[in-house]
Coordinates of C-alpha atoms (C1' of nucleotides) in Angstrom, one line a residue:
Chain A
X16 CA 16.6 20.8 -19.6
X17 CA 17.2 19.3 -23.1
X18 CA 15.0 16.2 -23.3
X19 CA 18.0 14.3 -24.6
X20 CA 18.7 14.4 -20.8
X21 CA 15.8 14.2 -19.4
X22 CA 14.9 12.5 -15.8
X23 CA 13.7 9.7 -18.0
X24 CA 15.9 9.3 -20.6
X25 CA 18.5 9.1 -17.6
X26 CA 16.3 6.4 -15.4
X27 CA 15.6 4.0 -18.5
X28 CA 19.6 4.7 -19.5
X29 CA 20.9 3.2 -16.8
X30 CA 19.4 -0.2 -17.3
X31 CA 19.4 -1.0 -20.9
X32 CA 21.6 0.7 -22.8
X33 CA 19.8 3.3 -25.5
X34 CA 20.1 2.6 -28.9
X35 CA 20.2 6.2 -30.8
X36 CA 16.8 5.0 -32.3
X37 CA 15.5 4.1 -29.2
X38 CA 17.0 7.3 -27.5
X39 CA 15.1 9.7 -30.3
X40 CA 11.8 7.5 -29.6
X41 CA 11.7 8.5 -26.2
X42 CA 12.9 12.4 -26.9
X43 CA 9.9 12.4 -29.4
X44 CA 7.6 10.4 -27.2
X45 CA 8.2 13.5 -24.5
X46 CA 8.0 16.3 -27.0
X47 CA 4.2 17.2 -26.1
X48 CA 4.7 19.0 -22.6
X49 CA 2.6 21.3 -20.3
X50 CA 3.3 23.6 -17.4
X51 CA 1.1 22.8 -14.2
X52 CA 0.7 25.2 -10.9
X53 CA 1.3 23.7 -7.9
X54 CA -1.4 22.3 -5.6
X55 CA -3.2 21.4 -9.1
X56 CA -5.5 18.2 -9.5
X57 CA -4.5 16.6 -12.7
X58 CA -6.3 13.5 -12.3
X59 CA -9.2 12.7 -10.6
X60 CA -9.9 9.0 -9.2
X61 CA -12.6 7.4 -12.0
X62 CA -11.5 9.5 -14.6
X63 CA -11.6 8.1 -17.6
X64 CA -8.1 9.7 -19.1
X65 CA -6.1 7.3 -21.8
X66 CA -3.0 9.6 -21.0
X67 CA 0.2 9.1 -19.4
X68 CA 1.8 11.8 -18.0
X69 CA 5.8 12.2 -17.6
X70 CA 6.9 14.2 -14.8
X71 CA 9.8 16.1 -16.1
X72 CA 10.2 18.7 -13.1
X73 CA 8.4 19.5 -10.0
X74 CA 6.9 16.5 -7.6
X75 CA 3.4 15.4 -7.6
X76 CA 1.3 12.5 -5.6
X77 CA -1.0 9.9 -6.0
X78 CA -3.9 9.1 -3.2
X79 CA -6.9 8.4 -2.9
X80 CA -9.7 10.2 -1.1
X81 CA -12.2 8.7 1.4
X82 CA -15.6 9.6 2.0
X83 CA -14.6 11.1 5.6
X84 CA -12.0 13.7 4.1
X85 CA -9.3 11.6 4.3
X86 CA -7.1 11.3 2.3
X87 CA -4.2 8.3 1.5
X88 CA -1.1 9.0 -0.6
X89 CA 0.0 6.1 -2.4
X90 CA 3.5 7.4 -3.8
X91 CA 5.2 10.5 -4.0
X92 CA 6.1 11.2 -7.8
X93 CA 9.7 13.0 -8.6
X94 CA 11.2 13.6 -11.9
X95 CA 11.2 11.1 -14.2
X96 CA 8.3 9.1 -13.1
X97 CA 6.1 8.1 -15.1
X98 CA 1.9 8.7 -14.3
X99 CA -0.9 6.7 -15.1
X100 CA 1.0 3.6 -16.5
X101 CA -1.0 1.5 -14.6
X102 CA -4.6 2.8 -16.1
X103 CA -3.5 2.3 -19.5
X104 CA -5.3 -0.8 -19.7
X105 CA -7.9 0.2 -17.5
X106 CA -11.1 2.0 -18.8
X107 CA -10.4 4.5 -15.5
X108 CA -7.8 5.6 -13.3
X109 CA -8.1 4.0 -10.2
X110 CA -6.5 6.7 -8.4
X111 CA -6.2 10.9 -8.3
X112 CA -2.9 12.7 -9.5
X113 CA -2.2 16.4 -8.2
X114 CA 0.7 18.3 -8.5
X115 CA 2.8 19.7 -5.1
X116 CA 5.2 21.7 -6.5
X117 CA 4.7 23.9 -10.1
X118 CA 5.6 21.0 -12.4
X119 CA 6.4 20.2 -15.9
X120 CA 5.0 16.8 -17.2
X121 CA 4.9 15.5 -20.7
X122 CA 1.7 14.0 -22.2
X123 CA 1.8 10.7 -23.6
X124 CA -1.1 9.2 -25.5
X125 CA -1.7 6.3 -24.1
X126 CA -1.5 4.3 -27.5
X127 CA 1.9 5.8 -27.8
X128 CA 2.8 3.6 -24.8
X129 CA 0.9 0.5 -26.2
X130 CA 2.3 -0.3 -29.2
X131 CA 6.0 0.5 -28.2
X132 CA 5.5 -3.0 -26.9
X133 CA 5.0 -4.6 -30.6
X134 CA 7.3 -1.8 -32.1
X135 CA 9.9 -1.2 -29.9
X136 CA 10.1 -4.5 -27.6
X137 CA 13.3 -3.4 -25.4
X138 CA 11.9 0.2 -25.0
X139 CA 8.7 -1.1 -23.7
X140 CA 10.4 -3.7 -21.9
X141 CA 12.2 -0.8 -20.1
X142 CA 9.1 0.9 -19.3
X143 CA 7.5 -2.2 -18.2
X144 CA 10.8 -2.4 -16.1
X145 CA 10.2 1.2 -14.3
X146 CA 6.3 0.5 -13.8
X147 CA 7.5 -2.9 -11.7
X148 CA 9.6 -1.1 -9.8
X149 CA 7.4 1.6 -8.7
X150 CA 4.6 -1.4 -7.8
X151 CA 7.6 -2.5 -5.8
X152 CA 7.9 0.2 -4.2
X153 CA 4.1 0.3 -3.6
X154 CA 4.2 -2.6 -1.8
X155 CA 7.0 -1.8 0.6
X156 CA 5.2 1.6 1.2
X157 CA 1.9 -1.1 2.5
X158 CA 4.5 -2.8 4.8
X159 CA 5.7 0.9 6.0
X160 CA 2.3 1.4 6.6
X161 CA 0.8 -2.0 7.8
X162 CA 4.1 -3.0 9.9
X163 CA 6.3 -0.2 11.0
X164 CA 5.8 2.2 13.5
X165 CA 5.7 5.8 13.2
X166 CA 9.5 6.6 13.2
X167 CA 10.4 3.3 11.5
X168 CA 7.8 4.2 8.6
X169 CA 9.0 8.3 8.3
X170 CA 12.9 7.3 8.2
X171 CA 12.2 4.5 5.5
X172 CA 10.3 6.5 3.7
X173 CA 12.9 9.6 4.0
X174 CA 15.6 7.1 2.6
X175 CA 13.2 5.9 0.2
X176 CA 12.8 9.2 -1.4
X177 CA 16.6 9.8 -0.8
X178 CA 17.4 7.1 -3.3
X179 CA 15.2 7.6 -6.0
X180 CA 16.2 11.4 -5.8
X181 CA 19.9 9.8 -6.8
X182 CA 19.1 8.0 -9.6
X183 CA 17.7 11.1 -11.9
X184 CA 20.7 13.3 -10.3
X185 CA 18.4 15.4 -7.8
X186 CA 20.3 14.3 -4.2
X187 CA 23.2 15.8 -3.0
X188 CA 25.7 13.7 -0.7
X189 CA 23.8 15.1 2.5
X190 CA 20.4 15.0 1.5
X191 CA 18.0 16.4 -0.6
X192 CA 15.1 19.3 -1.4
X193 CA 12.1 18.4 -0.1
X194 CA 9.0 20.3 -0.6
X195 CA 6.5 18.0 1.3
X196 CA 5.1 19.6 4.3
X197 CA 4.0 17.3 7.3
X198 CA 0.5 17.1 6.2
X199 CA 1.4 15.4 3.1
X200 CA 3.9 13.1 4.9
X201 CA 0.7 12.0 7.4
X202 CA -1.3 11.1 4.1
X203 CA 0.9 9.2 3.2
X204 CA 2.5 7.6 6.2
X205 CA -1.3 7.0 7.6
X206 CA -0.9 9.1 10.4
X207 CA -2.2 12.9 11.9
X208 CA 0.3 16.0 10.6
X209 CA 0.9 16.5 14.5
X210 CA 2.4 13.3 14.9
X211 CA 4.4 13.3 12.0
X212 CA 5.4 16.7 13.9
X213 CA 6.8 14.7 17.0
X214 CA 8.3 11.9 15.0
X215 CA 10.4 14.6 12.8
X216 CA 11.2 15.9 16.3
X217 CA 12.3 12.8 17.9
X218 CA 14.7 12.1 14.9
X219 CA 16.3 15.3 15.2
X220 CA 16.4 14.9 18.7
X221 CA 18.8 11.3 17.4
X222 CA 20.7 13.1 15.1
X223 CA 19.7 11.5 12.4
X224 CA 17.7 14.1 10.1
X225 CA 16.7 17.6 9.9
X226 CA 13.7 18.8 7.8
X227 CA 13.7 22.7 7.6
X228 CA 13.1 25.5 4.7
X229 CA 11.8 22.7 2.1
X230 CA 15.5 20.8 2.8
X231 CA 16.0 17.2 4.1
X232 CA 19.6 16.7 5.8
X233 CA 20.4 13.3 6.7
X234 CA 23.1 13.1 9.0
X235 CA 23.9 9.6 9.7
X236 CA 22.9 7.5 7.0
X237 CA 24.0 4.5 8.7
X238 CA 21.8 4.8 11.9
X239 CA 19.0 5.8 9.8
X240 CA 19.1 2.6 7.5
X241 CA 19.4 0.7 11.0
X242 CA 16.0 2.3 12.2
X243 CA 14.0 1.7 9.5
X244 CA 15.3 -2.1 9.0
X245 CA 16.2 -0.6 5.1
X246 CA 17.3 -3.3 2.9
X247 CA 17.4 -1.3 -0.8
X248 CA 17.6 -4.5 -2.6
X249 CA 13.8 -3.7 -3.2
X250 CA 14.8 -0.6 -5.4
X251 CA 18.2 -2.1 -6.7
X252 CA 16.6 -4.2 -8.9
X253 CA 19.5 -4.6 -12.5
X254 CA 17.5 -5.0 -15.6
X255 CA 17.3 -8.4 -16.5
X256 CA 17.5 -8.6 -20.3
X257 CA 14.6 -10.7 -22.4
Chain B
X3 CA -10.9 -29.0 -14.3
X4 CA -9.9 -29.1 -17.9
X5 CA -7.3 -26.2 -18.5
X6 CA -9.8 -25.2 -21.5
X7 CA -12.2 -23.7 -18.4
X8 CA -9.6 -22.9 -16.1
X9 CA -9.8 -20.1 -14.0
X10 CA -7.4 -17.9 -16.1
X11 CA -9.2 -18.7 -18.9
X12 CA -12.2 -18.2 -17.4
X13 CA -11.1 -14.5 -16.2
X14 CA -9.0 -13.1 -19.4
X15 CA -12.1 -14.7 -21.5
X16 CA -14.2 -12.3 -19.7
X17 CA -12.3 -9.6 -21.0
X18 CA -11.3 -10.3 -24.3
X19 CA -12.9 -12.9 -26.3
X20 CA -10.4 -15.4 -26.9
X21 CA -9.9 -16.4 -30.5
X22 CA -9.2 -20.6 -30.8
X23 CA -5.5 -19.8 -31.2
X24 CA -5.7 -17.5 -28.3
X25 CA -7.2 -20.1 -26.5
X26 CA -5.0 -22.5 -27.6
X27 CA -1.5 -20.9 -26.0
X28 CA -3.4 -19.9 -22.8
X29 CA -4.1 -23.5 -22.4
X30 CA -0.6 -25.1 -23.5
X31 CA 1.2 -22.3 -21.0
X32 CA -0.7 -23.4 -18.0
X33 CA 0.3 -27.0 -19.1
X34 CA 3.1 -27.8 -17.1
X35 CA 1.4 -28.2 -13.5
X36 CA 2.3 -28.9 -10.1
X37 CA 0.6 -30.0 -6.7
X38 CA 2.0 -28.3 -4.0
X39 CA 1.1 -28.8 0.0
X40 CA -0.1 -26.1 2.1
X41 CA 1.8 -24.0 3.9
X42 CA 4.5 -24.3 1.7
X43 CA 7.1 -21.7 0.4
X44 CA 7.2 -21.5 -2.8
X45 CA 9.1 -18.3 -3.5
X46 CA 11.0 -16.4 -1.0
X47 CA 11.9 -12.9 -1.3
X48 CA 15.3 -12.2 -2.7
X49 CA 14.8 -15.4 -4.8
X50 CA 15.7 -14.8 -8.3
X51 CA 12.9 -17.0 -10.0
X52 CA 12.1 -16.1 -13.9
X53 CA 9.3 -18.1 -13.6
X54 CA 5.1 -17.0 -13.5
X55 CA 2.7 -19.5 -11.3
X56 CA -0.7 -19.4 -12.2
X57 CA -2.9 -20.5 -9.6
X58 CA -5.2 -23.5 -10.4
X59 CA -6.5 -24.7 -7.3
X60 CA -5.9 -23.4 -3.8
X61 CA -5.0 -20.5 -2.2
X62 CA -1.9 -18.5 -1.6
X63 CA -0.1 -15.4 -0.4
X64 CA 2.4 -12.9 -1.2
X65 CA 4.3 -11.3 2.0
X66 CA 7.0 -9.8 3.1
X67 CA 9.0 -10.7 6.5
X68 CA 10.2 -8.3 9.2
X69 CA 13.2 -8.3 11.1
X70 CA 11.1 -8.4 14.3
X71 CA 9.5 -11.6 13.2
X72 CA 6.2 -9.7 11.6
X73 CA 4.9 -10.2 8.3
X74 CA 3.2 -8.0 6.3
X75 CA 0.3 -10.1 3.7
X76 CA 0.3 -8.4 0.8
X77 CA -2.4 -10.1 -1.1
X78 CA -4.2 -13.1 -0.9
X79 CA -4.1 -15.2 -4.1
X80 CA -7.4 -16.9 -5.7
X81 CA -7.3 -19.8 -8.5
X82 CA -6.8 -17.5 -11.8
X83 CA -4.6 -15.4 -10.4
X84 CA -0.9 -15.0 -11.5
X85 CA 2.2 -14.8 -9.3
X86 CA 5.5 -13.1 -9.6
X87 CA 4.5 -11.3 -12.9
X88 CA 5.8 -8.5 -11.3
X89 CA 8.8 -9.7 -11.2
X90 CA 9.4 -10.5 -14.5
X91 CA 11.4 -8.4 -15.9
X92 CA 13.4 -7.6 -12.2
X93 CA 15.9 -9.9 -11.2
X94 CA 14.5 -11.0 -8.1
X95 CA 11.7 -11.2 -6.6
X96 CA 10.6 -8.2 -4.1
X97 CA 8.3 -10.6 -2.1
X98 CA 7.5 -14.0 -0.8
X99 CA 4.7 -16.3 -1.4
X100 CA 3.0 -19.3 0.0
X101 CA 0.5 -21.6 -0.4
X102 CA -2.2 -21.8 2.5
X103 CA -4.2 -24.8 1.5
X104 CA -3.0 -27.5 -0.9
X105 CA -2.7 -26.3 -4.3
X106 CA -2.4 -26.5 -7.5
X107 CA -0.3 -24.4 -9.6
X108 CA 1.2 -24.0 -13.2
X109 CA 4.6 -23.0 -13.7
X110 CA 5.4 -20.6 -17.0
X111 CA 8.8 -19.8 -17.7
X112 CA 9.3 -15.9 -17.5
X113 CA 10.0 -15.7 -21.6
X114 CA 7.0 -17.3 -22.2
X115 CA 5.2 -13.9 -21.3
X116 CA 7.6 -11.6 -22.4
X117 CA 7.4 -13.7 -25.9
X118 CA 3.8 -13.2 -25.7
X119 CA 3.7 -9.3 -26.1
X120 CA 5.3 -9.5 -29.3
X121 CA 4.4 -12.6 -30.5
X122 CA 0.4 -12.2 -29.0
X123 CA -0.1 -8.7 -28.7
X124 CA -4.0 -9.1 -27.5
X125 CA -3.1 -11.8 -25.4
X126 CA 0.0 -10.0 -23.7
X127 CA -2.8 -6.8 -23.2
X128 CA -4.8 -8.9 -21.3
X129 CA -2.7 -10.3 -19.2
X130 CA -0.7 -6.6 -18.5
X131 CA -4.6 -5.7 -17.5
X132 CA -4.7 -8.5 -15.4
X133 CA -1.5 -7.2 -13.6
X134 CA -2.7 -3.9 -13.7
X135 CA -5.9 -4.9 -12.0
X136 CA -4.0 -6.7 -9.1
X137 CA -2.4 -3.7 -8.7
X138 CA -5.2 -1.6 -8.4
X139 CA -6.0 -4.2 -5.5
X140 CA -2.8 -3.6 -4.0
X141 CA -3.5 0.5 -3.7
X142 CA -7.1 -0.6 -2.3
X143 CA -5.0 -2.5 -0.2
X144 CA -2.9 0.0 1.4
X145 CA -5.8 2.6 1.9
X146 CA -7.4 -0.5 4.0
X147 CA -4.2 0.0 6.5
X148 CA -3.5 3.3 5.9
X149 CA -6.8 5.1 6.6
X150 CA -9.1 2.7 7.7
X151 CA -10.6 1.3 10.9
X152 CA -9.8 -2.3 12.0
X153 CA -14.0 -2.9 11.3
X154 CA -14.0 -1.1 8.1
X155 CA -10.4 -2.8 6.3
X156 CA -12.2 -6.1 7.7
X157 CA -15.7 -5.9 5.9
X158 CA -13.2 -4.4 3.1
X159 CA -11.0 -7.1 2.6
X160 CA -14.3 -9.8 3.1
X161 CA -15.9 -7.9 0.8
X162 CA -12.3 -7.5 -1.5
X163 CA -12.0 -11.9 -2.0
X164 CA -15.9 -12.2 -2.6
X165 CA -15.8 -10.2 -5.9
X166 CA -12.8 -11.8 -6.8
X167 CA -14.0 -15.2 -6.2
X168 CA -17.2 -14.2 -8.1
X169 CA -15.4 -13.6 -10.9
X170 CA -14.2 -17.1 -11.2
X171 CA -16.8 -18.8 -9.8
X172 CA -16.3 -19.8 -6.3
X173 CA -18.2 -17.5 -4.2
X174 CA -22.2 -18.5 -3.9
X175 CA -25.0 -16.1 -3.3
X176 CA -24.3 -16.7 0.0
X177 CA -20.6 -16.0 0.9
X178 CA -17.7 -18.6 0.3
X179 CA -15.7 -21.1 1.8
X180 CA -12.3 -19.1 3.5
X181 CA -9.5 -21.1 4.4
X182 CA -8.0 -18.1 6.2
X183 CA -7.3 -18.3 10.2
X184 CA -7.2 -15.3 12.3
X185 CA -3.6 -14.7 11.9
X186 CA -3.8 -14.8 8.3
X187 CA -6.5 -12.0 8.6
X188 CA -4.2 -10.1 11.3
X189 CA -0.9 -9.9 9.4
X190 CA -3.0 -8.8 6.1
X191 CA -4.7 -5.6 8.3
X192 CA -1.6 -4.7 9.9
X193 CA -3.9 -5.8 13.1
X194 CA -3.0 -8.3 15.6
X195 CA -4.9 -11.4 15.9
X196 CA -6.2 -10.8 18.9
X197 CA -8.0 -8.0 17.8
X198 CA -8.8 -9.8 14.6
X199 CA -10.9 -11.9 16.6
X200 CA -12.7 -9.3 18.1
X201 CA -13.4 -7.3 14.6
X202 CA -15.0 -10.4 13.8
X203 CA -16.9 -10.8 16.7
X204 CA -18.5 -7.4 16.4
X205 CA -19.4 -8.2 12.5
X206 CA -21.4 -11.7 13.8
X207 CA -23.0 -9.5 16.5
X208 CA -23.9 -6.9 13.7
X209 CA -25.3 -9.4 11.7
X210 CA -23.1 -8.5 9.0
X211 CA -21.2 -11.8 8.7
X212 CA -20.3 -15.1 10.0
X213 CA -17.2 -17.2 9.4
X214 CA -17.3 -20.6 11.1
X215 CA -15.8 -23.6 9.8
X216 CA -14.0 -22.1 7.1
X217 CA -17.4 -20.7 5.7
X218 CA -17.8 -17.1 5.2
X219 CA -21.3 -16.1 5.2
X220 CA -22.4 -12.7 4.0
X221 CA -25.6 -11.6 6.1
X222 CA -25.9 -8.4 4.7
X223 CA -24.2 -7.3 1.7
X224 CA -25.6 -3.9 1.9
X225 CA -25.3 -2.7 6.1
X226 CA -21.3 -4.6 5.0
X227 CA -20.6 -2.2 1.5
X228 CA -21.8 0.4 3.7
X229 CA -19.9 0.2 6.4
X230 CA -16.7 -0.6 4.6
X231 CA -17.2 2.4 2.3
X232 CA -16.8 -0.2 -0.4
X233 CA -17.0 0.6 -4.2
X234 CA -16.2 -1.6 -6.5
X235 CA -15.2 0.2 -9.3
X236 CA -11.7 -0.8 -8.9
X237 CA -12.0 -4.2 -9.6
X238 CA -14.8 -3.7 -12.3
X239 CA -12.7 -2.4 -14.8
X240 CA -13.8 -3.1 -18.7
X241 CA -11.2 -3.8 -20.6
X242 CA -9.9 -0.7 -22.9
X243 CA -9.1 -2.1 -26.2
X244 CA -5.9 -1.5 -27.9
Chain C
dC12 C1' -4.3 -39.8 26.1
dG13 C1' -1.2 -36.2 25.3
dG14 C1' 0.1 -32.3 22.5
dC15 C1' -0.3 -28.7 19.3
dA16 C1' -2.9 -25.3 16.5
dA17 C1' -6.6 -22.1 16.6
dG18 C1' -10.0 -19.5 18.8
dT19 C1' -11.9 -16.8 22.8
dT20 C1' -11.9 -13.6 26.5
dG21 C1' -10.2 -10.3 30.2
dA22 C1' -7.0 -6.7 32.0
dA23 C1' -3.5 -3.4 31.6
dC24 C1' -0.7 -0.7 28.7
dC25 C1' 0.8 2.5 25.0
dG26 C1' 1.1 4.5 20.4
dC27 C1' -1.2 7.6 18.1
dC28 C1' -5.4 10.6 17.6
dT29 C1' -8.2 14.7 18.7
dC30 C1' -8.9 19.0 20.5
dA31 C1' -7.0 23.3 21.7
dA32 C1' -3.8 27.1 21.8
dT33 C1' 0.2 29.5 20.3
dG34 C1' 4.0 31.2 17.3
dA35 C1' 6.4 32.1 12.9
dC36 C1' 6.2 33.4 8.3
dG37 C1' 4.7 35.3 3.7
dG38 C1' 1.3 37.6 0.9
dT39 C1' -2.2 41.0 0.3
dG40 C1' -4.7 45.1 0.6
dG41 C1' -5.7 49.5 2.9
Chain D
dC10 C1' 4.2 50.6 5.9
dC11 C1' 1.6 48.0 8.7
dA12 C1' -2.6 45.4 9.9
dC13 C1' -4.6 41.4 8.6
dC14 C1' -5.0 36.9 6.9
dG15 C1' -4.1 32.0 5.7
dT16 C1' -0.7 28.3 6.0
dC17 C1' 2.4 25.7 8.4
dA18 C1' 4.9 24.2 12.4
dT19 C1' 4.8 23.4 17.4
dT20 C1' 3.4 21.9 21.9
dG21 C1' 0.2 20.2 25.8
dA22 C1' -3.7 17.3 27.7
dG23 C1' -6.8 13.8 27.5
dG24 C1' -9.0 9.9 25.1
dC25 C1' -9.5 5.8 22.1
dG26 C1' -8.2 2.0 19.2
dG27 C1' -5.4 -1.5 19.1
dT28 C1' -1.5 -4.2 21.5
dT29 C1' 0.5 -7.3 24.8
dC30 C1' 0.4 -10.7 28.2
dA31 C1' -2.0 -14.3 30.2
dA32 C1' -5.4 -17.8 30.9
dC33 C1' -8.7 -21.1 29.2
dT34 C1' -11.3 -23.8 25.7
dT35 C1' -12.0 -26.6 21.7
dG36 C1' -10.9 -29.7 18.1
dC37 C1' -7.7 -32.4 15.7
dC38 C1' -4.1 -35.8 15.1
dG39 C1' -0.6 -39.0 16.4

DNA sequence: CGGCAAGTTGAACCGCCTCAATGACGGTGG
DNA sequence: CCACCGTCATTGAGGCGGTTCAACTTGCCG
């Protein structure tokens, strides 16, 4: 994929408009990339790493390890998300990064992202824009967790996913690929891989979904949204201009 | 309390060290003050408010309301601590927030911090590393519901608002004064207040901690880190220079 | 004195967990 | 080519943590 139209170039298009300046700014800030295996740590929790990493291709995830084995995901990354915004400022990450799929991120210097905001004000406006977004997303995944039961949580986080997949062009109009397997939805829904077994079961048993061969069919959108009391308002968030 | 040793002040100073102008702006943003009761709504989610409150006195919430009449607390909110910076740059506001006591809060204009990251690039860092802090707080938050016991988010979350009050000196060696009631605990744990009361019961009988009278007492910091597998490091984050 | 908010405690229930066993699939080496 | 293995999905049985309902207390305020 040229990076011209890239998974981020098309996210941060479609809420300010990219001067040509602008656009060869971000195509340059993403020219440093590196092929990653699947299943591979890229960030450990405490690491001190001044690096932000754009995922270009493949998904990763975010969690945090406890000291019983546990483990809590805090987001699922997809194309076009951008990694380890958040401990730019910080001296360490506060969290661990590993890839799912093979992936192909781009590395960004982390004074690269820093002084877009004296250089380029709108562009790092726009970032600042995507990295609000995903701590809003954050916080609805705590109420999923804190608040919704088992099969509210899974179909809100299904359409969750479903949406972000549309904005960087990777949904189709009946669902999308999924490579999470049901341990990773337990990480990150709080819950054992066997439930997350019965609760897949008991929405295909509605008709709403279907999760099979790495592919997520929704069938009835509408019945879905009811379920999981989705309101997308949280994700449909227009840019609003400085 | 003279804005010059505010609580803001009093936080970003321990960060950065603020120059006279620096100083200076801090103290003429926080100028324009307001007293506000308790259990008041200040923002509701949804609510397009470009504005930033910095907490002076008091304390507040951010939540999130539920179709079935739960509510999900996503953080508690201490003097120094700023509200709706996230939403800044969106157009509404993802969440609600409250006061719980009285309080006393400053109300900045959104462009004021947008202004600042251009026009106060040291100043705009530290207050992104303020944000990105809270956030961190957030993650912590959701790994307390996600993957925690009902004992351990408890000594957690106690143990979560006594750093934090540290910081800008309202906790004592002791504990601190906590204007929280039992449902305040419960919708912040995902945990009902029932069983709040409980948790807290089998804390006193530990001899971990008491809270009477809106006094949180701290027994036994080091049985209560333990048991809460609590590390800090998340909330003790230097500040990384640009 | 009456009423409401907050805390406390018991009893019964249920959502989700744990343990255990089995089946399906793909990769790998003999 | 097949036997073997690890990973993942599936299903049942039993147990625990936390919920819900209900009752009672205490303190505060009008």
């Amino acid at each position: 994929m040229p990076l011209a139209d890239s998974a981020l170039v098309r996210k941060l298009g479609s809420f300010i408009r990219l001067s040509a300046t602008e656009l060869n700014i971000l195509i340059d800030i993403q020219s440093n990339s590196r092929r990653i295996a699947r299943q591979a740590e890229v960030v450990h929790e405490g690491q001190s790493g001044h690096q932000v990493y754009v995922l270009q291709e493949g998904w990763a995830s975010c969690y945090k390890d406890l000291a019983d084995g546990g483990r809590q995901i805090i987001t699922f990354s997809v194309p076009g998300d951008c990694l380890g915004l958040r401990s730019v400022l910080l001296r360490t990450s506060d969290h661990s990064f590993a890839t799912i799929t093979d992936a192909l991120v781009s590395i960004v210097p982390s004074q690269r992202i820093t002084s877009l905001f004296h250089d380029q004000p709108r562009l790092g406006a726009a970032i600042l824009w995507a990295a609000s977004r995903d701590e809003a997303t954050t916080v609805e995944h705590l109420v999923n967790i804190g608040r919704r039961s088992a099969i509210q949580g899974m179909a809100h986080l299904i359409l969750e996913l479903y949406e972000r997949l549309q904005l960087v062009g990777l949904a189709t109009p009946t669902g999308f690929d999924c490579p999470l397997n049901q341990h990773a939805f337990a990480d990150a829904l709080g819950l054992s891989a066997i439930h997350v077994n019965r609760t897949l079961r008991q929405l295909r048993e509605r008709g709403l979904i279907t999760l099979s061969e790495h592919r997520l069919v929704i069938h009835d959108p509408e019945k879905l949204r009811e379920l999981a009391e989705y309101n997308s308002s949280y994700l449909d968030q227009a840019y609003a201009p400085i």
